[in-house]
Coordinates of C-alpha atoms in Angstrom, one line a residue:
Chain X
X28 CA 71.2 26.1 60.7
X29 CA 73.5 28.0 58.3
X30 CA 73.2 28.9 54.7
X31 CA 75.4 30.5 52.0
X32 CA 74.0 32.5 49.1
X33 CA 76.2 32.8 46.0
X34 CA 75.7 36.4 44.9
X35 CA 78.8 37.5 43.1
X36 CA 77.5 37.1 39.5
X37 CA 77.3 40.0 37.1
X38 CA 74.3 38.9 35.1
X39 CA 75.6 40.2 31.8
X40 CA 72.7 38.8 29.9
X41 CA 70.4 41.2 31.7
X42 CA 72.3 44.3 30.6
X43 CA 71.5 47.2 30.8
X44 CA 69.4 46.3 34.0
X45 CA 72.5 44.9 35.6
X46 CA 74.6 47.9 34.8
X47 CA 73.2 49.6 37.8
X48 CA 72.2 46.7 40.1
X49 CA 73.7 43.2 40.5
X50 CA 71.5 40.4 39.4
X51 CA 70.5 39.3 42.9
X52 CA 69.0 42.8 43.4
X53 CA 66.7 42.6 40.3
X54 CA 63.2 42.8 41.7
X55 CA 60.7 40.1 41.2
X56 CA 57.2 41.3 42.1
X57 CA 58.6 44.2 44.0
X58 CA 61.5 42.7 45.9
X59 CA 65.0 41.6 45.0
X60 CA 65.4 38.0 43.9
X61 CA 67.8 37.5 46.7
X62 CA 65.3 38.7 49.3
X63 CA 62.9 35.9 48.1
X64 CA 65.8 33.5 48.8
X65 CA 66.5 34.9 52.2
X66 CA 62.8 34.7 53.1
X67 CA 62.7 31.1 52.0
X68 CA 65.7 30.3 54.2
X69 CA 64.0 32.0 57.1
X70 CA 60.8 30.0 56.6
X71 CA 62.8 26.8 56.8
X72 CA 64.5 27.7 60.0
X73 CA 67.9 29.0 58.9
X74 CA 69.2 31.7 61.1
X75 CA 72.7 32.4 59.8
X76 CA 73.2 33.5 56.2
X77 CA 76.5 34.2 54.4
X78 CA 76.8 35.6 50.9
X79 CA 79.8 36.2 48.7
X80 CA 79.8 39.5 46.7
X81 CA 81.9 40.8 43.9
X82 CA 79.9 42.9 41.4
X83 CA 78.3 46.1 42.8
X84 CA 78.7 44.6 46.3
X85 CA 77.5 47.7 48.2
X86 CA 74.0 47.5 46.7
X87 CA 73.5 44.1 48.3
X88 CA 75.2 44.8 51.6
X89 CA 73.3 48.1 52.0
X90 CA 70.0 46.4 51.4
X91 CA 70.4 43.4 53.7
X92 CA 72.7 44.9 56.3
X93 CA 73.1 42.5 59.3
X94 CA 69.8 40.7 58.4
X95 CA 68.0 41.9 61.5
X96 CA 64.9 42.9 59.4
X97 CA 64.5 39.3 58.5
X98 CA 65.3 38.0 61.9
X99 CA 68.6 36.4 60.9
X100 CA 72.2 37.0 61.1
X101 CA 73.7 38.0 57.8
X102 CA 77.4 38.5 56.9
X103 CA 79.2 39.1 53.6
X104 CA 82.4 38.0 52.1
X105 CA 83.8 40.3 49.5
X106 CA 85.7 38.7 46.7
X107 CA 88.0 41.0 44.8
X108 CA 88.9 38.3 42.4
X109 CA 86.2 35.7 41.8
X110 CA 86.9 32.3 43.5
X111 CA 84.3 30.3 41.6
X112 CA 81.3 28.7 43.3
X113 CA 83.2 26.2 45.5
X114 CA 86.1 28.5 46.1
X115 CA 83.8 31.1 47.6
X116 CA 82.3 28.7 50.1
X117 CA 85.8 27.4 51.0
X118 CA 86.8 30.9 51.9
X119 CA 84.1 30.9 54.6
X120 CA 85.0 27.3 55.8
X121 CA 85.5 28.3 59.4
X122 CA 81.9 29.4 59.7
X123 CA 80.4 26.1 58.7
X124 CA 80.5 23.6 61.6
X125 CA 77.4 21.6 60.8
X126 CA 75.2 20.7 57.9
X127 CA 74.6 23.7 55.7
X128 CA 72.9 24.7 52.5
X129 CA 74.1 26.6 49.4
X130 CA 71.7 28.6 47.2
X131 CA 72.0 30.9 44.2
X132 CA 71.3 34.5 44.9
X133 CA 69.9 35.1 41.4
X134 CA 67.4 32.2 41.1
X135 CA 63.9 32.2 42.5
X136 CA 62.3 29.1 43.9
X137 CA 59.8 27.8 46.4
X138 CA 61.8 24.6 47.1
X139 CA 60.8 22.8 50.3
X140 CA 64.2 23.0 51.9
X141 CA 63.2 21.2 55.1
X142 CA 62.2 18.2 53.0
X143 CA 65.5 18.2 51.2
X144 CA 67.4 18.3 54.4
X145 CA 65.3 15.5 55.8
X146 CA 66.3 13.5 52.7
X147 CA 70.0 14.3 53.2
X148 CA 70.0 13.2 56.8
X149 CA 67.9 10.0 56.1
X150 CA 70.4 8.9 53.4
X151 CA 73.5 9.8 55.6
X152 CA 74.6 11.8 52.6
X153 CA 77.7 14.0 52.7
X154 CA 76.5 16.1 49.7
X155 CA 73.0 16.4 48.3
X156 CA 71.9 18.2 45.2
X157 CA 68.2 19.2 44.7
X158 CA 67.0 18.3 41.2
X159 CA 63.8 18.8 39.3
X160 CA 62.4 17.3 36.2
X161 CA 62.5 19.4 33.1
X162 CA 61.3 19.2 29.5
X163 CA 64.3 20.8 27.9
X164 CA 67.6 19.5 29.2
X165 CA 69.7 21.7 27.0
X166 CA 69.7 24.6 29.5
X167 CA 70.7 22.5 32.5
X168 CA 73.3 20.4 34.1
X169 CA 71.6 17.0 34.1
X170 CA 72.1 14.5 37.0
X171 CA 72.1 10.8 36.6
X172 CA 71.4 8.7 39.7
X173 CA 70.1 5.3 40.8
X174 CA 66.8 4.4 42.5
X175 CA 68.2 5.4 45.9
X176 CA 69.3 8.8 44.7
X177 CA 73.0 8.0 44.7
X178 CA 74.6 10.1 42.0
X179 CA 76.4 8.3 39.2
X180 CA 77.3 11.0 36.7
X181 CA 76.6 14.4 35.2
X182 CA 75.9 15.8 31.8
X183 CA 76.3 19.5 31.0
X184 CA 73.5 20.9 28.9
X185 CA 72.8 17.7 26.8
X186 CA 70.4 17.8 23.8
X187 CA 67.1 16.2 24.6
X188 CA 67.9 13.0 22.6
X189 CA 71.3 12.6 24.2
X190 CA 70.2 13.3 27.8
X191 CA 70.6 10.3 30.1
X192 CA 68.1 11.8 32.5
X193 CA 65.7 14.7 32.7
X194 CA 66.6 15.6 36.3
X195 CA 68.1 19.1 36.3
X196 CA 70.4 20.6 38.9
X197 CA 68.8 23.8 40.2
X198 CA 71.8 25.0 42.2
X199 CA 70.6 24.0 45.7
X200 CA 73.2 22.0 47.6
X201 CA 73.3 20.5 51.1
X202 CA 76.7 19.8 52.5
X203 CA 78.4 18.3 55.5
X204 CA 81.3 20.5 56.5
X205 CA 83.9 17.9 55.8
X206 CA 83.1 18.3 52.1
X207 CA 85.0 21.6 52.3
X208 CA 88.2 19.8 53.0
X209 CA 88.1 18.5 49.4
X210 CA 88.2 22.1 48.0
X211 CA 91.7 23.7 47.6
X212 CA 92.0 27.0 49.5
X213 CA 92.5 30.4 47.7
X214 CA 92.0 28.9 44.3
X215 CA 89.3 29.3 41.7
X216 CA 87.2 26.1 42.1
X217 CA 83.8 25.2 40.7
X218 CA 81.1 22.8 42.0
X219 CA 79.9 21.5 38.7
X220 CA 83.1 21.1 36.9
X221 CA 85.5 20.2 39.7
X222 CA 84.1 19.3 43.1
X223 CA 81.2 17.1 42.0
X224 CA 83.2 14.8 39.6
X225 CA 85.7 14.5 42.5
X226 CA 82.9 13.4 44.9
X227 CA 81.9 10.6 42.4
X228 CA 85.5 9.6 41.9
X229 CA 86.3 9.4 45.6
X230 CA 82.9 7.6 46.3
X231 CA 81.7 10.1 48.8
X232 CA 78.0 9.6 49.7
X233 CA 76.6 11.9 47.2
X234 CA 72.8 12.1 46.5
X235 CA 70.2 13.7 44.3
X236 CA 67.0 14.7 45.9
X237 CA 64.3 14.8 43.3
X238 CA 61.6 17.4 44.1
X239 CA 58.6 19.1 42.6
X240 CA 59.2 22.8 42.7
X241 CA 59.0 26.0 40.8
X242 CA 62.3 27.5 39.8
X243 CA 63.8 30.1 37.5
X244 CA 67.2 31.6 37.2
X245 CA 65.8 34.7 35.5
X246 CA 68.5 34.2 32.9
X247 CA 66.9 36.2 30.2
X248 CA 64.5 39.1 29.8
X249 CA 61.8 36.7 28.7
X250 CA 62.3 34.6 31.9
X251 CA 62.3 37.6 34.1
X252 CA 59.0 38.8 32.6
X253 CA 57.5 35.3 32.8
X254 CA 58.4 34.7 36.4
X255 CA 56.7 38.0 37.5
X256 CA 53.5 37.0 35.6
X257 CA 53.5 33.5 36.9
X258 CA 53.8 34.6 40.5
X259 CA 50.8 36.9 40.1
X260 CA 48.9 34.0 38.5
X261 CA 49.5 32.0 41.7
X262 CA 52.5 29.8 40.8
X263 CA 55.5 29.6 43.1
X264 CA 53.2 28.8 46.0
X265 CA 54.8 29.8 49.3
X266 CA 56.5 32.9 47.9
X267 CA 55.3 36.0 49.8
X268 CA 54.3 39.1 47.8
X269 CA 54.8 42.3 49.7
X270 CA 51.9 44.6 50.3
X271 CA 48.2 44.4 50.7
X272 CA 46.0 42.1 48.7
X273 CA 42.9 43.5 47.0
X274 CA 40.4 41.3 45.2
X275 CA 39.9 43.8 42.4
X276 CA 43.5 44.9 41.9
X277 CA 46.0 42.4 43.0
X278 CA 48.8 43.6 45.4
X279 CA 49.4 47.1 46.5
X280 CA 52.6 48.3 48.2
X281 CA 52.7 50.9 51.0
X282 CA 51.4 54.4 49.9
X283 CA 50.6 53.1 46.4
X284 CA 47.9 55.3 44.9
X285 CA 45.5 54.5 42.1
X286 CA 43.2 57.1 40.5
X287 CA 39.5 56.1 40.6
X288 CA 39.3 56.5 36.9
X289 CA 42.3 54.2 36.2
X290 CA 41.4 50.9 34.7
X291 CA 42.9 47.9 36.4
X292 CA 42.7 44.3 35.5
X293 CA 43.3 41.7 38.3
X294 CA 45.9 40.5 39.1
X295 CA 48.6 43.2 39.0
X296 CA 51.2 44.4 41.4
X297 CA 51.8 48.1 42.3
X298 CA 54.9 48.9 44.3
X299 CA 55.5 51.3 47.2
X300 CA 55.0 55.0 46.6
X301 CA 53.8 54.4 43.1
X302 CA 51.0 56.4 41.5
X303 CA 48.6 55.4 38.7
X304 CA 47.1 58.6 37.4
X305 CA 43.7 59.2 35.8
X306 CA 42.5 57.0 32.9
X307 CA 45.8 55.0 33.0
X308 CA 45.3 51.3 32.2
X309 CA 47.3 48.4 33.8
X310 CA 46.5 44.9 32.7
X311 CA 47.7 41.4 31.8
X312 CA 49.7 40.6 35.0
X313 CA 51.8 43.7 34.8
X314 CA 54.1 44.5 37.7
X315 CA 54.8 48.2 38.5
X316 CA 57.9 48.6 40.8
X317 CA 58.4 51.1 43.6
X318 CA 58.4 54.9 43.2
X319 CA 56.9 54.8 39.7
X320 CA 54.5 57.2 38.1
X321 CA 52.2 56.0 35.4
X322 CA 50.8 59.3 33.9
X323 CA 47.3 60.0 32.6
X324 CA 46.0 57.8 29.9
X325 CA 49.1 55.5 29.7
X326 CA 48.6 51.8 29.0
X327 CA 50.7 49.1 30.5
X328 CA 50.1 45.5 29.4
X329 CA 52.0 42.3 30.2
X330 CA 55.0 44.4 31.2
X331 CA 57.3 44.8 34.1
X332 CA 58.5 48.2 35.3
X333 CA 61.6 47.8 37.5
X334 CA 61.1 51.0 39.5
X335 CA 61.8 54.7 39.9
X336 CA 60.3 55.3 36.5
X337 CA 58.1 57.9 35.0
X338 CA 55.8 56.7 32.3
X339 CA 54.5 59.7 30.3
X340 CA 50.9 60.5 29.4
X341 CA 49.2 58.3 26.8
X342 CA 52.3 56.2 26.4
X343 CA 51.6 52.6 25.4
X344 CA 53.7 49.8 26.8
X345 CA 53.2 46.1 25.8
X346 CA 55.4 43.0 26.4
X347 CA 58.2 45.1 27.7
X348 CA 60.6 45.5 30.7
X349 CA 61.2 49.1 31.6
X350 CA 63.8 50.6 33.8
X351 CA 63.8 54.4 33.9
X352 CA 64.5 55.5 30.3
X353 CA 65.3 52.1 28.9
X354 CA 62.6 49.9 27.3
X355 CA 63.3 46.3 26.4
X356 CA 60.8 44.6 24.2
X357 CA 60.7 41.0 25.4
X358 CA 59.3 39.7 22.1
X359 CA 61.6 41.5 19.7
X360 CA 64.4 41.5 22.2
X361 CA 65.2 45.1 21.3
X362 CA 66.6 47.6 23.8
X363 CA 65.8 51.3 23.3
X364 CA 66.8 54.2 25.4
X365 CA 64.4 57.1 25.4
X366 CA 66.0 60.5 25.7
X367 CA 62.8 62.3 26.4
X368 CA 61.9 62.4 30.1
X369 CA 58.3 63.3 29.2
X370 CA 57.8 59.9 27.5
X371 CA 59.8 57.7 29.8
X372 CA 62.3 58.7 32.4
X373 CA 63.9 58.5 35.8
X374 CA 61.7 60.0 38.6
X375 CA 64.7 60.9 40.6
X376 CA 65.7 63.5 38.1
X377 CA 63.8 66.7 38.5
X378 CA 63.5 67.8 35.0
X379 CA 61.0 70.7 35.2
X380 CA 62.6 72.3 38.2
X381 CA 66.0 71.8 36.6
X382 CA 65.2 74.2 33.8
X383 CA 63.9 76.8 36.3
X384 CA 67.1 76.2 38.3
X385 CA 69.2 76.8 35.2
X386 CA 67.4 80.1 34.7
X387 CA 68.2 81.2 38.3
X388 CA 71.8 80.2 37.6
X389 CA 71.9 82.5 34.6
X390 CA 70.4 85.4 36.6
X391 CA 72.9 85.1 39.4
X392 CA 75.7 84.8 36.9
X393 CA 74.5 88.0 35.2
X394 CA 74.5 89.8 38.6
X395 CA 78.0 88.5 39.4
X396 CA 79.1 89.7 35.9
X397 CA 77.8 93.2 36.7
X398 CA 79.5 93.3 40.1
X399 CA 82.8 92.2 38.6
X400 CA 82.5 94.4 35.5
X401 CA 85.3 96.8 36.6
X402 CA 87.8 93.8 36.6
X403 CA 86.6 92.9 33.1
X404 CA 87.2 96.5 31.9
X405 CA 90.7 96.6 33.5
X406 CA 91.7 93.3 31.9
X407 CA 90.2 94.4 28.6
X408 CA 92.3 97.5 28.6
X409 CA 95.4 95.6 29.6
X410 CA 94.9 93.2 26.7
X411 CA 94.5 96.2 24.3
X412 CA 97.6 97.9 25.7
X413 CA 99.9 94.9 25.7
X414 CA 98.3 93.2 22.7
X415 CA 98.6 90.1 24.9
X416 CA 96.1 87.2 24.9
X417 CA 94.4 87.4 28.2
X418 CA 91.2 85.6 27.2
X419 CA 91.5 81.9 26.5
X420 CA 89.1 79.2 25.6
X421 CA 90.0 75.7 26.8
X422 CA 88.3 72.6 25.4
X423 CA 86.7 70.6 28.2
X424 CA 84.1 68.0 28.8
X425 CA 80.9 68.2 30.8
X426 CA 78.1 65.8 31.7
X427 CA 77.3 62.6 29.9
X428 CA 74.7 62.9 27.1
X429 CA 73.0 60.2 25.2
X430 CA 73.9 60.3 21.5
X431 CA 71.7 57.6 20.0
X432 CA 68.8 55.5 20.9
X433 CA 70.9 52.4 21.5
X434 CA 72.0 54.1 24.7
X435 CA 75.5 55.2 23.7
X436 CA 76.7 58.0 25.8
X437 CA 79.3 60.6 25.3
X438 CA 80.6 63.5 27.3
X439 CA 79.5 66.9 26.1
X440 CA 82.3 69.0 24.7
X441 CA 82.4 72.7 25.2
X442 CA 84.9 75.6 25.6
X443 CA 85.7 76.8 29.1
X444 CA 86.5 80.6 29.1
X445 CA 89.3 81.8 31.4
X446 CA 91.5 84.9 31.8
X447 CA 95.2 84.3 31.6
X448 CA 96.6 86.6 34.4
X449 CA 97.9 83.9 36.8
X450 CA 95.6 85.1 39.6
X451 CA 93.2 82.3 40.3
X452 CA 90.3 84.3 41.4
X453 CA 90.4 86.6 38.4
X454 CA 91.1 83.9 35.9
X455 CA 87.9 82.0 36.9
X456 CA 85.7 85.1 36.2
X457 CA 85.0 84.3 32.5
X458 CA 83.4 81.0 33.5
X459 CA 80.4 83.2 34.3
X460 CA 80.0 83.4 30.5
X461 CA 79.7 79.6 30.3
X462 CA 77.0 79.9 32.9
X463 CA 75.2 82.7 31.0
X464 CA 75.1 80.6 27.8
X465 CA 73.9 77.6 29.8
X466 CA 77.0 75.4 29.4
X467 CA 77.6 75.3 33.2
X468 CA 75.9 75.9 36.5
X469 CA 77.3 78.0 39.3
X470 CA 77.7 74.9 41.5
X471 CA 78.9 71.6 40.1
X472 CA 82.0 69.4 39.6
X473 CA 84.8 71.2 37.8
X474 CA 84.9 70.5 34.0
X475 CA 87.9 68.4 33.0
X476 CA 89.8 68.0 29.7
X477 CA 89.0 64.8 27.8
X478 CA 92.5 63.4 28.6
X479 CA 91.7 63.8 32.3
X480 CA 88.3 62.2 31.8
X481 CA 89.9 59.2 30.0
X482 CA 92.0 58.6 33.1
X483 CA 88.8 57.9 35.1
X484 CA 88.4 54.2 34.3
X485 CA 86.5 52.9 37.3
X486 CA 82.7 52.8 37.1
X487 CA 82.3 54.8 40.3
X488 CA 84.7 57.5 39.1
X489 CA 82.6 58.1 36.0
X490 CA 79.6 59.0 38.2
X491 CA 80.9 62.5 38.4
X492 CA 79.7 63.1 34.8
X493 CA 76.1 62.6 35.8
X494 CA 75.6 66.3 36.5
X495 CA 76.2 69.6 34.7
X496 CA 79.7 71.0 35.6
X497 CA 80.0 74.1 37.6
X498 CA 82.3 76.9 38.8
X499 CA 82.1 76.2 42.5
X500 CA 82.7 72.6 43.3
X501 CA 82.2 70.7 46.6
X502 CA 85.8 69.5 46.1
X503 CA 87.1 73.0 46.2
X504 CA 85.1 73.8 49.3
X505 CA 86.6 70.8 51.0
X506 CA 90.0 72.5 51.0
X507 CA 92.9 72.6 48.6
X508 CA 95.2 70.1 50.3
X509 CA 93.1 67.0 49.6
X510 CA 94.5 64.0 47.7
X511 CA 93.4 63.4 44.1
X512 CA 91.7 60.1 45.1
X513 CA 89.8 61.8 47.9
X514 CA 88.8 64.5 45.5
X515 CA 87.3 62.0 43.1
X516 CA 85.3 60.5 45.9
X517 CA 83.9 64.0 46.7
X518 CA 83.1 64.6 43.0
X519 CA 81.3 61.3 42.9
X520 CA 79.4 61.9 46.1
X521 CA 78.3 65.3 44.8
X522 CA 77.1 63.9 41.5
X523 CA 75.1 61.2 43.2
X524 CA 73.5 63.3 45.9
X525 CA 73.1 66.7 44.3
X526 CA 69.8 68.6 44.8
X527 CA 68.9 72.2 43.8
X528 CA 68.6 73.2 47.5
X529 CA 72.0 71.5 48.2
X530 CA 73.5 73.6 45.4
X531 CA 72.2 76.8 47.0
X532 CA 73.7 75.7 50.3
X533 CA 77.1 75.2 48.7
X534 CA 76.8 78.5 46.9
X535 CA 76.1 80.3 50.2
X536 CA 78.9 78.5 52.0
X537 CA 81.3 79.5 49.2
X538 CA 80.2 83.2 49.4
X539 CA 80.6 83.3 53.2
X540 CA 83.9 81.6 53.2
X541 CA 85.1 83.6 50.2
X542 CA 86.0 80.4 48.3
X543 CA 84.0 81.5 45.3
X544 CA 86.3 80.6 42.5
Chain G
X9 CA 70.5 66.4 11.4
X10 CA 70.5 66.5 7.6
X11 CA 67.5 66.4 5.2
X12 CA 67.9 65.6 1.5
X13 CA 64.8 65.7 -0.7
X14 CA 64.4 63.4 -3.6
X15 CA 61.6 64.1 -6.0
X16 CA 60.0 61.0 -7.4
X17 CA 57.2 60.7 -9.8
X18 CA 54.3 60.5 -7.4
X19 CA 56.0 61.3 -4.2
X20 CA 58.7 63.3 -2.4
X21 CA 61.2 61.4 -0.3
X22 CA 62.8 63.2 2.7
X23 CA 66.1 61.3 3.5
X24 CA 66.5 62.3 7.1
X25 CA 69.8 61.4 8.8
X26 CA 71.2 62.0 12.3
X27 CA 69.4 63.3 15.4
X28 CA 65.8 64.4 15.1
X29 CA 65.7 66.7 18.1
X30 CA 64.6 70.4 18.5
X31 CA 67.1 71.7 15.9
X32 CA 66.3 68.9 13.4
X33 CA 62.6 69.5 14.0
X34 CA 62.8 73.1 12.9
X35 CA 64.8 72.3 9.8
X36 CA 62.4 69.5 8.8
X37 CA 59.3 71.7 9.3
X38 CA 60.9 74.4 7.1
X39 CA 61.6 72.0 4.3
X40 CA 58.1 70.6 4.5
X41 CA 56.5 74.0 4.4
X42 CA 58.5 74.9 1.3
X43 CA 57.3 71.8 -0.6
X44 CA 53.8 72.4 0.6
X45 CA 53.9 75.8 -1.1
X46 CA 54.9 74.0 -4.3
X47 CA 51.8 71.8 -3.8
X48 CA 53.9 68.7 -3.6
X49 CA 52.6 66.8 -0.6
X50 CA 52.9 63.1 -1.1
X51 CA 55.7 62.8 1.4
X52 CA 57.8 59.8 2.5
X53 CA 60.1 60.3 5.4
X54 CA 63.0 57.9 5.1
X55 CA 63.9 57.3 8.7
X56 CA 66.5 54.6 8.1
X57 CA 69.4 57.0 9.1
X58 CA 67.7 58.6 12.0
X59 CA 69.5 57.5 15.2
X60 CA 67.8 59.6 17.7
X61 CA 64.3 61.1 18.2
X62 CA 62.8 63.1 21.1
X63 CA 59.5 64.8 21.7
X64 CA 60.3 67.8 19.5
X65 CA 61.2 65.3 16.7
X66 CA 57.9 63.5 17.2
X67 CA 56.1 66.8 17.3
X68 CA 57.7 67.7 13.9
X69 CA 56.4 64.4 12.4
X70 CA 52.9 65.1 13.6
X71 CA 53.1 68.7 12.4
X72 CA 54.3 67.6 8.9
X73 CA 51.5 65.0 8.8
X74 CA 49.0 67.8 9.4
X75 CA 50.6 70.1 6.8
X76 CA 50.5 67.4 4.2
X77 CA 46.9 66.6 5.1
X78 CA 45.8 70.2 5.0
X79 CA 47.3 70.5 1.5
X80 CA 45.5 67.4 0.2
X81 CA 48.5 65.0 0.6
X82 CA 49.7 62.5 3.1
X83 CA 52.8 61.5 5.0
X84 CA 54.2 58.0 5.1
X85 CA 57.1 56.9 7.3
X86 CA 59.6 54.4 5.9
X87 CA 62.3 52.1 7.3
X88 CA 62.6 53.2 10.9
X89 CA 65.4 51.4 12.9
X90 CA 64.0 49.2 15.6
X91 CA 64.8 51.8 18.4
X92 CA 62.9 54.5 16.5
X93 CA 60.0 52.1 15.9
X94 CA 59.8 51.3 19.6
X95 CA 59.5 55.0 20.4
X96 CA 56.8 55.5 17.7
X97 CA 54.9 52.6 19.3
X98 CA 55.4 53.9 22.8
X99 CA 53.9 57.2 21.8
X100 CA 51.1 55.4 19.9
X101 CA 52.2 57.2 16.7
X102 CA 52.2 53.9 14.8
X103 CA 48.4 54.2 14.7
X104 CA 48.6 57.7 13.3
X105 CA 51.1 57.1 10.6
X106 CA 51.4 54.5 7.9
X107 CA 54.8 52.9 8.5
X108 CA 56.4 51.0 5.6
X109 CA 59.4 48.8 5.8
X110 CA 61.0 50.3 2.7
X111 CA 60.9 53.5 0.7
X112 CA 59.7 51.8 -2.4
X113 CA 56.8 50.1 -0.5
X114 CA 55.8 53.6 0.8
X115 CA 56.1 55.1 -2.7
X116 CA 53.9 52.3 -4.2
X117 CA 51.3 53.1 -1.6
X118 CA 50.9 56.5 -3.1
X119 CA 50.3 55.1 -6.6
X120 CA 47.2 53.2 -5.7

């Protein structure tokens, strides 16, 4: 059987988490929401899964690949312009030749899909919506149907007193392929607002399957925190938590380490490669994501750490969602960016070794300065003799820096020193001064002027500003005849993959190929 | 970062604005030391205009608390923005400092 997962949403209410990952990739107890959906589909015998992607598509495609890890065949449909929920399915029409199911990639559930399909077949339905009873109808599309399940009407987010039913649509649809004929091709088209009213109007056999199930669309930080805690407490039966279960701890991912002096209160979740150091305390159904370090004496209570995060010594975290240097207080709904990597930070950044590396850069720059000193003297003399201006300082921008605790970032301004002789190799020499005063590294993306920086409008193009700028760039080493677009890709690639040892390799390559400046 | 000191009857208010980082921390400690020499150590740090704090800034707050205490006074914090408050909580400093919502509230706490 085939399934389609709608995974194109941005998830703007979960910013800044969704700035770096699409909503379907947000982890719930250690794995992306969408992976929970894929596993549910696999459990119920689906073997071909399609998904439409739009926002940060490569993150999803890279993670799921061809689906072999889950024993299914997966394929993706990239939408450059959003087609709406129904339009996205229409685009893949040729793949659906029998009964198929549609699920949301950003909602977690333990729905018994087999039972819903049984219901659909038994009623000879052409389209079936899974519904669940809710207390508060104001957050849902409400479905009104008769005793047989045949749908009569819909109500969009009615107030409790105005609601004609308390059965909510949870975004799980079962369709016969002929339903797709009712959707216009290549047009933005929505299930709730367009297709479903049309099905009622045209009297297509259209049923609601009322079920008891756990469901959440993790639509807010509060929901996200709650779902994680509920799963640890045993709700969402059927959902699989990755890792090994321990009666005193909860769940432990591969290579997770806990110091014997750490205090753990069951049940918690600790992700892969994460370390809980001495005297740290983890309690109240907290979830620690992958690759996270909780340092000595830190306390984490009723909180969710997304992953790749360093929590500094003695730091205290309560009722919060943390991702790297961002802390979201779920109760106050405040978002704070912490600039200090020793309090809260990204484990992928090597802060300590960076300061040592910057020191090495300065030493090498000083050596290069000494070696090239005769050139400096000659140019100095020429300047004196001709009274010309050979030494110029050009305003440029470097890496992105956080300017306030609301997470606002700006590019660092500084002056780039150059000679003005017209000979490229010589003109670049004074950049060594920028390295000596710590404004640049030897290796890095070339600094650009703020006008040039403003031209980089795509999200991926701005990644180049993650790293400190340098004299020798990977782009320069790649040859002079590359296109601007290609150059931007190289800058971006460098910024995302740079390591100190990689920089040394680039430096050596530059020295040996004499492409120093 | 900028510090302006307002002398009140029972207290001295430090109106701190901008980024409380390593440079700001030095400046703040210098100002505090000077007041300590004049034996005026009922300090209120008005944090309402502080938009940024890091570990050196936090270090300065702790150092000033110690300076005030050693000279028979105390340091109260007033009106931090929610982001700054989050960081004070994160680093457990909300237990070390008395934090007031307004400067007047902090000033009154010295009169008692």
